[in-house]
Tab-separated table of C-alpha atoms in Angstrom:
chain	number	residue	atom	x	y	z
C	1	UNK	CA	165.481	86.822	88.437
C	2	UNK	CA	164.158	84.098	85.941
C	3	UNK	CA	162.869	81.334	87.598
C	4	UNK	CA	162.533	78.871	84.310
C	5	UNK	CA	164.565	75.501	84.634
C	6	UNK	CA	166.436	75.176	81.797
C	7	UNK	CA	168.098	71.435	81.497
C	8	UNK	CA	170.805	71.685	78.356
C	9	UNK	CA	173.788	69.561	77.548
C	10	UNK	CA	176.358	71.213	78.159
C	11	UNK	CA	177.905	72.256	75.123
C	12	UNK	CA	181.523	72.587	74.155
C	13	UNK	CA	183.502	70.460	76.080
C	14	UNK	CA	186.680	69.003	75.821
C	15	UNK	CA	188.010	66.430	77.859
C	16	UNK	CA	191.654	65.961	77.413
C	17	UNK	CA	193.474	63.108	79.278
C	18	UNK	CA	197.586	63.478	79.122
C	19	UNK	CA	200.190	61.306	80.092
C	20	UNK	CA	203.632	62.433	81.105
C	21	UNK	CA	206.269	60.311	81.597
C	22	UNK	CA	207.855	62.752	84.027
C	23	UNK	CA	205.142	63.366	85.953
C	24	UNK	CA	203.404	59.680	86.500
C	25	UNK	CA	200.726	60.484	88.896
C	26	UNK	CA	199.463	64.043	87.602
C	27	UNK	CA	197.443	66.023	90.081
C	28	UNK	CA	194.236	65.954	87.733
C	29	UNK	CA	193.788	64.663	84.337
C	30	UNK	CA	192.546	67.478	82.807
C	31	UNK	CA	194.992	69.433	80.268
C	32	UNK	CA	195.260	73.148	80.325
C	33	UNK	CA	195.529	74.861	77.359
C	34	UNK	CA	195.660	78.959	77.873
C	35	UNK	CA	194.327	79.751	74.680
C	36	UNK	CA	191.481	77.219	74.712
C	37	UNK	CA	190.156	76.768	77.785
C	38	UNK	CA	187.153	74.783	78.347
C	39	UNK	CA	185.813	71.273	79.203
C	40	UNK	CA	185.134	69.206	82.486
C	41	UNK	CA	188.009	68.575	85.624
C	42	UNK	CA	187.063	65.405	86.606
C	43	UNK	CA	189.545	64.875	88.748
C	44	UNK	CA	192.397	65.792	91.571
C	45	UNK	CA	193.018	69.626	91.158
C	46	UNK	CA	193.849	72.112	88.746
C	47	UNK	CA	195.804	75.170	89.332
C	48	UNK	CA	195.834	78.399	86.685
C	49	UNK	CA	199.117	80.186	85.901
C	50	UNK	CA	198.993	83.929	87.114
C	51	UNK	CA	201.295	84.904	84.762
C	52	UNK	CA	199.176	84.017	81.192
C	53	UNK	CA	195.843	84.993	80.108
C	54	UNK	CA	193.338	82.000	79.474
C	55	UNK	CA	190.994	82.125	76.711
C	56	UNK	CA	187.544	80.774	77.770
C	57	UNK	CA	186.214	78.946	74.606
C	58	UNK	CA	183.458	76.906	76.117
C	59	UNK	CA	182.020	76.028	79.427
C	60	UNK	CA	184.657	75.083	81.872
C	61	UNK	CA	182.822	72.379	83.937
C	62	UNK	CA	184.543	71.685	87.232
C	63	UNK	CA	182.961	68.173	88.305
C	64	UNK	CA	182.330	66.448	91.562
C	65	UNK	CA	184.995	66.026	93.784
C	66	UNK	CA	187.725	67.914	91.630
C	67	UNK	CA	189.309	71.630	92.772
C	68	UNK	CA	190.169	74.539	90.784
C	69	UNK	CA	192.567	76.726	91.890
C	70	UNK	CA	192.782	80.613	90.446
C	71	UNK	CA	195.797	82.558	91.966
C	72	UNK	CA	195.783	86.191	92.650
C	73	UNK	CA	196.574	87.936	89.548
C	74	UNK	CA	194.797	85.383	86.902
C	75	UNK	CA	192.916	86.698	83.960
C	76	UNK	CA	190.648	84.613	81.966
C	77	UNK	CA	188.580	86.339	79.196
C	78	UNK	CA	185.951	84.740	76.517
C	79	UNK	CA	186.708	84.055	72.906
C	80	UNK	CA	187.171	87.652	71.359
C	81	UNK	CA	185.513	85.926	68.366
C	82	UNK	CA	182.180	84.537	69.576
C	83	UNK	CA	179.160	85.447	68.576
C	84	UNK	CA	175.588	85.799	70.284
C	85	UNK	CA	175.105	82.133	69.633
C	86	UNK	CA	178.376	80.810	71.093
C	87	UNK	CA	178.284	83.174	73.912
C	88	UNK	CA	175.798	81.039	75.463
C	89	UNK	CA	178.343	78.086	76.018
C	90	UNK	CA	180.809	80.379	77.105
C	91	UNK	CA	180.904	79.314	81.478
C	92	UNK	CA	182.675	78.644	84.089
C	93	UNK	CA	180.681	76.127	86.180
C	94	UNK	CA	181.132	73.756	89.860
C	95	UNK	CA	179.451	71.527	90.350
C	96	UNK	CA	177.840	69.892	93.603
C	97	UNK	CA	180.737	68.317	95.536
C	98	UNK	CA	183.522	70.147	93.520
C	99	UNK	CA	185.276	72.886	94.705
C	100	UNK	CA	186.883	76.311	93.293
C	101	UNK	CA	189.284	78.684	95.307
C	102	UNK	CA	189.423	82.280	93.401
C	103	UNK	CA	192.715	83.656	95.585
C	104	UNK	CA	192.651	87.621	94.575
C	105	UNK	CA	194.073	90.177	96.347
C	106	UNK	CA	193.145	93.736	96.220
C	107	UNK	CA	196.382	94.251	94.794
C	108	UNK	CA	195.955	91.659	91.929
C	109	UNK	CA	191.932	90.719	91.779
C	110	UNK	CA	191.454	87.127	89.480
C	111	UNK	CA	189.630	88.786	86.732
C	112	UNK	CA	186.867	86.802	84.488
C	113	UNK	CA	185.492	89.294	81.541
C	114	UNK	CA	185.184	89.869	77.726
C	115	UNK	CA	187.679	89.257	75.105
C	116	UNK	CA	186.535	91.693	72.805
C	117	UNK	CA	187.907	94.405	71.571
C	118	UNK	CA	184.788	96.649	72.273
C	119	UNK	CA	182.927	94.310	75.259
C	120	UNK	CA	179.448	94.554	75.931
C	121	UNK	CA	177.003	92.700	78.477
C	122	UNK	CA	175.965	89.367	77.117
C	123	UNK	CA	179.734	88.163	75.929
C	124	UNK	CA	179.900	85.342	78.020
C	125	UNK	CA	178.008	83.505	80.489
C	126	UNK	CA	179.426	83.773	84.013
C	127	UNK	CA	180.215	81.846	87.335
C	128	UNK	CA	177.883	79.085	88.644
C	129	UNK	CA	178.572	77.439	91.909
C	130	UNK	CA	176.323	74.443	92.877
C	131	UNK	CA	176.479	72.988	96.004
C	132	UNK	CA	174.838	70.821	98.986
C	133	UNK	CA	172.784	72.955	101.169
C	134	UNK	CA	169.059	73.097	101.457
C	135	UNK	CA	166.304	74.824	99.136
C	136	UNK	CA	163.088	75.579	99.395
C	137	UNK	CA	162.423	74.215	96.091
C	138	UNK	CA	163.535	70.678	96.381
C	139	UNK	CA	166.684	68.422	96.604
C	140	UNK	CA	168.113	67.678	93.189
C	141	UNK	CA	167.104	70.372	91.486
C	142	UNK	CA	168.566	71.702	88.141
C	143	UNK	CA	170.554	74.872	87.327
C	144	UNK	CA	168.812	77.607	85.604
C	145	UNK	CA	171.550	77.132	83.439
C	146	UNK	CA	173.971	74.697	82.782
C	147	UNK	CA	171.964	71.605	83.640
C	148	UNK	CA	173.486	70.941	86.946
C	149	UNK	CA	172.204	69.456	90.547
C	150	UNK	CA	172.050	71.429	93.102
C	151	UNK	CA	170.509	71.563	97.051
C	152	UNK	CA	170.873	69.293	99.589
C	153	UNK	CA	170.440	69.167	103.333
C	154	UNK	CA	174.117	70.090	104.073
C	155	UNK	CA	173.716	73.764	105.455
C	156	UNK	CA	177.362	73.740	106.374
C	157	UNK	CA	178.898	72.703	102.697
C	158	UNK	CA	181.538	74.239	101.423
C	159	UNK	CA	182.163	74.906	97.789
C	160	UNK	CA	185.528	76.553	98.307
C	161	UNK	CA	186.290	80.270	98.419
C	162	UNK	CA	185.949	83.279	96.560
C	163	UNK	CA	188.250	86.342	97.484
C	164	UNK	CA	188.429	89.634	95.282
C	165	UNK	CA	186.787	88.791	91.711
C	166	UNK	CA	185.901	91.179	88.782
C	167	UNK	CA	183.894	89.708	86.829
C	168	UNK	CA	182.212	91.861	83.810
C	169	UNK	CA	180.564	91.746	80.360
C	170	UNK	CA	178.683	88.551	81.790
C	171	UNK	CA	174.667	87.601	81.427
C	172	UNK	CA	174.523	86.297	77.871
C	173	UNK	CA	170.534	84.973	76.387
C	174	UNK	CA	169.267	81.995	75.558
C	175	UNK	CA	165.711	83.561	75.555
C	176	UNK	CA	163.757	86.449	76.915
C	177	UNK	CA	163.080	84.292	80.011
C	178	UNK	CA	166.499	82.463	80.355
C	179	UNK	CA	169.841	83.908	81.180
C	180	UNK	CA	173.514	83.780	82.999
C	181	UNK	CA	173.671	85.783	85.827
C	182	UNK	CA	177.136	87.242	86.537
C	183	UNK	CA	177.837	84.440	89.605
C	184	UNK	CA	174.949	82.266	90.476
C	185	UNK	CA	174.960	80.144	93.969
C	186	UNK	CA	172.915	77.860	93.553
C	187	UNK	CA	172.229	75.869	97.133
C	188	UNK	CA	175.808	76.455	98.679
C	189	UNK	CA	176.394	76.407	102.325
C	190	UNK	CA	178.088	78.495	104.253
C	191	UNK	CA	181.313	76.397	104.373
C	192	UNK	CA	181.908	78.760	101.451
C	193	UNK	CA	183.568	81.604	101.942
C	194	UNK	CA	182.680	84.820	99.421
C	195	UNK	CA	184.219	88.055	100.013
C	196	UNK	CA	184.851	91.566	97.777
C	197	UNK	CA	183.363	90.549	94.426
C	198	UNK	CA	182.928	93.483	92.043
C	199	UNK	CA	180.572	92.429	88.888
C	200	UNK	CA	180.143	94.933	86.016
C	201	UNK	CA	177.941	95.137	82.830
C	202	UNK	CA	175.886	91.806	83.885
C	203	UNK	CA	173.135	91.170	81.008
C	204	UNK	CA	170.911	89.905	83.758
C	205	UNK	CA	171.691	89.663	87.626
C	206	UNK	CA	174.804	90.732	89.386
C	207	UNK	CA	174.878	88.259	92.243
C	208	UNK	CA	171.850	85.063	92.775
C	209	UNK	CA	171.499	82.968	95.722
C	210	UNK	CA	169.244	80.440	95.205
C	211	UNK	CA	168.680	78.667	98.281
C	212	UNK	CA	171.570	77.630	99.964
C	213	UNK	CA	173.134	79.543	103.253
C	214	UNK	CA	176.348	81.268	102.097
C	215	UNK	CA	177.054	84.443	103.681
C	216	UNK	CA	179.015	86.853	102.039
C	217	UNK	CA	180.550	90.548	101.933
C	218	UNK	CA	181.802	93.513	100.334
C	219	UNK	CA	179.877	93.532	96.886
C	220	UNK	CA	180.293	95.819	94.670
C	221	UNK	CA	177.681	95.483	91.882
C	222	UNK	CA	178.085	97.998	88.753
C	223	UNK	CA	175.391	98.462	85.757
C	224	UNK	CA	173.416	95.420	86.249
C	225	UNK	CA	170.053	94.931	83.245
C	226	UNK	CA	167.556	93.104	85.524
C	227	UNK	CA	168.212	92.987	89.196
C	228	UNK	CA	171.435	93.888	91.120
C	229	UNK	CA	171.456	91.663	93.992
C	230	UNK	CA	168.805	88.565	94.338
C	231	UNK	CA	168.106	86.104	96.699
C	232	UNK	CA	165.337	83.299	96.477
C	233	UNK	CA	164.172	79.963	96.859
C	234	UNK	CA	164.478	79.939	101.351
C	235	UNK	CA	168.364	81.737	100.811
C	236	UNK	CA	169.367	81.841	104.548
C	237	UNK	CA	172.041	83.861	105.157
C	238	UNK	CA	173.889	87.352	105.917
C	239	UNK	CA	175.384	89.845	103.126
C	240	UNK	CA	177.425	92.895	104.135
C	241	UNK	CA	178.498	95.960	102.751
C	242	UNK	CA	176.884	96.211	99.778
C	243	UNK	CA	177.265	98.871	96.835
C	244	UNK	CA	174.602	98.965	93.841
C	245	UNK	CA	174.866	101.466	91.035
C	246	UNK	CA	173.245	101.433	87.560
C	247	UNK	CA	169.677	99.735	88.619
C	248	UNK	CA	167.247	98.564	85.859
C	249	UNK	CA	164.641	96.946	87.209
C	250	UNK	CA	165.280	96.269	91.515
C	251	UNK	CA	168.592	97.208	93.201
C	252	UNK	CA	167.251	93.963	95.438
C	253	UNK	CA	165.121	91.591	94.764
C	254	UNK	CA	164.158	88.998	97.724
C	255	UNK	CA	161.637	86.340	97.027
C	256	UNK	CA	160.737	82.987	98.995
C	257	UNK	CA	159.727	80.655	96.862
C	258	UNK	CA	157.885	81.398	93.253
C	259	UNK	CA	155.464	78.118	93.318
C	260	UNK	CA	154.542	78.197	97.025
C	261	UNK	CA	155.199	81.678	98.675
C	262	UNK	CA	155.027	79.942	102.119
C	263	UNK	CA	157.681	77.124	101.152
C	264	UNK	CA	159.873	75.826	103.664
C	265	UNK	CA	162.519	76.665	104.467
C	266	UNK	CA	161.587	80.259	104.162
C	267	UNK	CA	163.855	82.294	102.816
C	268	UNK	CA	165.861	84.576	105.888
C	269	UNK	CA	168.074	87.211	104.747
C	270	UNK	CA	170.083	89.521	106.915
C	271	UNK	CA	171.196	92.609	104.778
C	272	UNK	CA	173.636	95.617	106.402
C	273	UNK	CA	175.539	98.719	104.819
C	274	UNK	CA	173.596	98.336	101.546
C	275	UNK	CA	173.446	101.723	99.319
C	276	UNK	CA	171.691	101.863	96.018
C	277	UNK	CA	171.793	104.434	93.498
C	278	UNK	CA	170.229	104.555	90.633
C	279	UNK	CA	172.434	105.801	87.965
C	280	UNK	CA	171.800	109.039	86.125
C	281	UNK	CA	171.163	107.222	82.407
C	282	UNK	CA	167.956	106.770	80.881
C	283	UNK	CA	168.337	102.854	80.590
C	284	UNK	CA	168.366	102.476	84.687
C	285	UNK	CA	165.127	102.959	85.765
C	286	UNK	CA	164.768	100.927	89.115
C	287	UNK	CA	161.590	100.259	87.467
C	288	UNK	CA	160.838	97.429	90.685
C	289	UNK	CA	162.302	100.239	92.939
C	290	UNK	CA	165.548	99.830	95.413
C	291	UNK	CA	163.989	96.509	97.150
C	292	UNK	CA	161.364	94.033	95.388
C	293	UNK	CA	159.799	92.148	98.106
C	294	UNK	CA	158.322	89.635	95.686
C	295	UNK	CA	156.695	85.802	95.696
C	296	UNK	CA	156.340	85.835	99.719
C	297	UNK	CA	159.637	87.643	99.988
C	298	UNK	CA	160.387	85.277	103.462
C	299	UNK	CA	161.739	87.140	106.488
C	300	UNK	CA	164.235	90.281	105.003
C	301	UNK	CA	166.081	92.483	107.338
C	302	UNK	CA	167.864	95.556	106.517
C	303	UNK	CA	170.365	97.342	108.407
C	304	UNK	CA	172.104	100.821	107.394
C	305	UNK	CA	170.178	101.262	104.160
C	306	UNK	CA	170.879	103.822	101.904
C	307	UNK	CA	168.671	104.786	98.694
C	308	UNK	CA	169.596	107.825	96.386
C	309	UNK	CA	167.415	109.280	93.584
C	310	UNK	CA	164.478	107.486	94.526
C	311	UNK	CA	162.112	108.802	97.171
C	312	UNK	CA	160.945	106.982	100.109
C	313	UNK	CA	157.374	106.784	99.194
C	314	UNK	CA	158.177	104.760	96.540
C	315	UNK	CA	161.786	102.947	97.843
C	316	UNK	CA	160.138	99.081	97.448
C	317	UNK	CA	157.786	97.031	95.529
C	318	UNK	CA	155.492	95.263	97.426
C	319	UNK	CA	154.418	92.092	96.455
C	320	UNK	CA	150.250	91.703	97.947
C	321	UNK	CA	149.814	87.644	97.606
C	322	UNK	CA	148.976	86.033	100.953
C	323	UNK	CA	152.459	84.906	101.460
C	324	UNK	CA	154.079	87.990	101.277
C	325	UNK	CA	151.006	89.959	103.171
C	326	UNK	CA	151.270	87.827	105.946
C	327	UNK	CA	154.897	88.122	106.286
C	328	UNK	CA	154.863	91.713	106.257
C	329	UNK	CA	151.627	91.929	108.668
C	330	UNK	CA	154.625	89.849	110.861
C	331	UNK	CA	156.933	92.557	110.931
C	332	UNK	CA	159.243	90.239	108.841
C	333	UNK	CA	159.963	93.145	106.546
C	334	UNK	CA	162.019	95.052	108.677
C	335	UNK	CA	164.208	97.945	107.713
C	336	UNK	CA	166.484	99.181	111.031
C	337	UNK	CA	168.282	102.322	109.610
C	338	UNK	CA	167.526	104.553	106.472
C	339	UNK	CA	168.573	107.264	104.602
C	340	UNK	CA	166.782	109.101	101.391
C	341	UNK	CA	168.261	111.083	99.471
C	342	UNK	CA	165.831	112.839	96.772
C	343	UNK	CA	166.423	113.223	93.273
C	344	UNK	CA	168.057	117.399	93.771
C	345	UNK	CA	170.272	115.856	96.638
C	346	UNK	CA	168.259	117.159	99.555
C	347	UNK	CA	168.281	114.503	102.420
C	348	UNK	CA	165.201	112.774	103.372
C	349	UNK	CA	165.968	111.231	106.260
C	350	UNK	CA	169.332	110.915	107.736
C	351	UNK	CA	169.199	108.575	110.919
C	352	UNK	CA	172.991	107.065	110.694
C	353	UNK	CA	176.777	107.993	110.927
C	354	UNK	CA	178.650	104.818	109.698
C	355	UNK	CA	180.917	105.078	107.073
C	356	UNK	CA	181.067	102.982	103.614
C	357	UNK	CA	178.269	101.663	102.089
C	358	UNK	CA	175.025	102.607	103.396
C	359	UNK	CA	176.074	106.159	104.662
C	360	UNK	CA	176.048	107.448	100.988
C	361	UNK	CA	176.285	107.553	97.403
C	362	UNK	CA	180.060	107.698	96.454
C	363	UNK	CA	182.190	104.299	96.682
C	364	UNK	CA	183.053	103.294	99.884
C	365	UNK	CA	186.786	102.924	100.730
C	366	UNK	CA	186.796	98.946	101.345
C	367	UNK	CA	186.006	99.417	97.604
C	368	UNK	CA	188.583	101.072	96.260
C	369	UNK	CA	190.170	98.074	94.577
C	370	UNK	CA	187.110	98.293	92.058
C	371	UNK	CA	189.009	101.232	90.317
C	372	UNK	CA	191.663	99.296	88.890
């Protein structure tokens, strides 16, 4: 997780305005083209066409008070032609008071990933989602990237609905310290509903909440180069059913608030049916373990955890500033359910008999729509 604010103008947009003698009173403004997709909705709502594949050649910007609609089915891959440089304007963004519905299907997932012929992490940005509800680092504040507002004191907003997305080759740099995550939520409330989204090859982050108090469930999070799943910033809310594979640095990382590790509100996590394996490759490490418990790390509850290759000495980082002392001295680190599994496959601890994630290492089978 990179907590630098990074406020850029948002590069490569293209605002289009049509007229249409047939249609006098068009639904938004804003003109699709499927082989140059990009620039700001700033108005009424925009629906994709399942049936083409969009070419993402700059940020997409959805702005306040517009809707984008992706139907089951809808593919939309970066410009098989950018390079490091233009990969960094390569988004798909919503801002506060805008909404998106992603409509996939196990059958027919929306997918969002590379257009090159040999894709790699870093090709394109990724999804941010900015919306209304409360942070523990301020109202107003500004994306990591992207330059948009985000936090409120709307707990209950709703930024529209995300239903089976693959999303891959995501995460591209601006710097050592600043980077897309695959989908970023930053402040959104948990009018927002987020289910079954399976990210692969992420240069940074799989999933981020910042703040905010979206639930969500069924992630499945694939080869991720910092952290797998993060939460930060007084994130209050429930994830379920959870699979990490491919860890580099924490398979979760769970912070409060980096400034002030006793911010308010303090960050209040419920996590169930999580399992986290590390990946047999030299380049994951887990090198800040299955769980970082970092800057305060808040109140973070884990039900039906399971860790492979990683033994349970050594399972979590544990972050020793006051904040994060005192919380755990609380009991507000609280782990319900665990198995270990060492390194040869000998089992630790086995104190659990559900099924799916957090019973073992192989792909649960509410995730079988991942291996299409």
């Amino acid at each position: 997780m990179k907590k630098s604010i990074l406020a850029i103008a948002i590069l490569a947009l293209g605002l289009t305005s049509c007229s249409n003698d047939d249609n006098p009173t068009p639904s938004s403004s804003f003109e699709v083209k499927v082989d140059d997709l990009k620039g700001n909705i700033t108005d009424g709502t925009v629906t994709l066409d399942a049936t083409k594949t969009y070419t993402l050649t700059g940020g997409l910007v959805v702005k306040s008070s517009a809707t984008l609609i992706i139907p089951a089915g809808t593919k939309i891959q970066s410009d098989p032609t950018a390079d490091t440089e233009k990969a960094k304007t390569i988004f798909i963004a919503v801002e506060r008071g805008a909404k998106i519905f992603i409509n996939g299907t196990s059958a027919q997932p929306v997918v969002m990933t590379s257009g090159k012929a040999s894709p790699a992490e870093g090709n394109w940005g990724g999804l941010i989602i900015c919306g209304d509800a409360k942070v523990n680092t301020g109202d107003n504040g500004t994306s990591e990237v992207g330059g948009l507002l985000y936090g409120g004191n709307n707990n209950a907003d709703s930024s529209g609905s995300i239903t089976y997305l693959n999303i891959s080759y995501t995460g591209s740099k601006f710097s050592d310290s600043k980077e897309y995550n695959g989908v970023s939520f930053f402040g959104v409330g948990s009018g927002t509903v987020v289910n079954n989204i399976y990210t692969y090859e992420s240069g940074d982050d799989a999933v981020e909440f910042f703040g905010g108090a979206v639930n969500a469930s069924n992630l499945v999070l694939i080869n991720s180069y910092d952290d797998s799943l993060d939460f930060a910033d007084g994130y209050i809310g429930t994830i379920t059913n959870v699979y990490i594979s491919g860890v580099s640095n924490a398979g979760i990382e769970g912070s409060n608030n980096q400034a002030n590790d006793i911010a308010l509100p303090m960050t209040n996590a419920k996590i169930s049916n999580v399992s986290i394996v590390k990946g047999s490759e030299a380049k994951f490490t887990a090198a800040e373990k299955a769980i970082n418990f970092k800057e305060g790390g808040g109140i973070q509850t884990y039900t039906n955890l399971f860790v492979a290759n990683d033994m349970p000495s050594t399972f979590a980082k544990l972050d020793s500033g006051t904040g994060a002392t005192a919380r755990i001295a609380a009991g507000d680190f609280k782990i319900n359910t665990i198995n270990f599994v060492t390194a040869n496959n000998t089992v630790a601890t086995y104190v659990t008999t559900q099924t799916g994630a957090g019973s073992g290492a192989t792909l649960p089978t509410w995730a079988a729509w991942t291996n299409n």
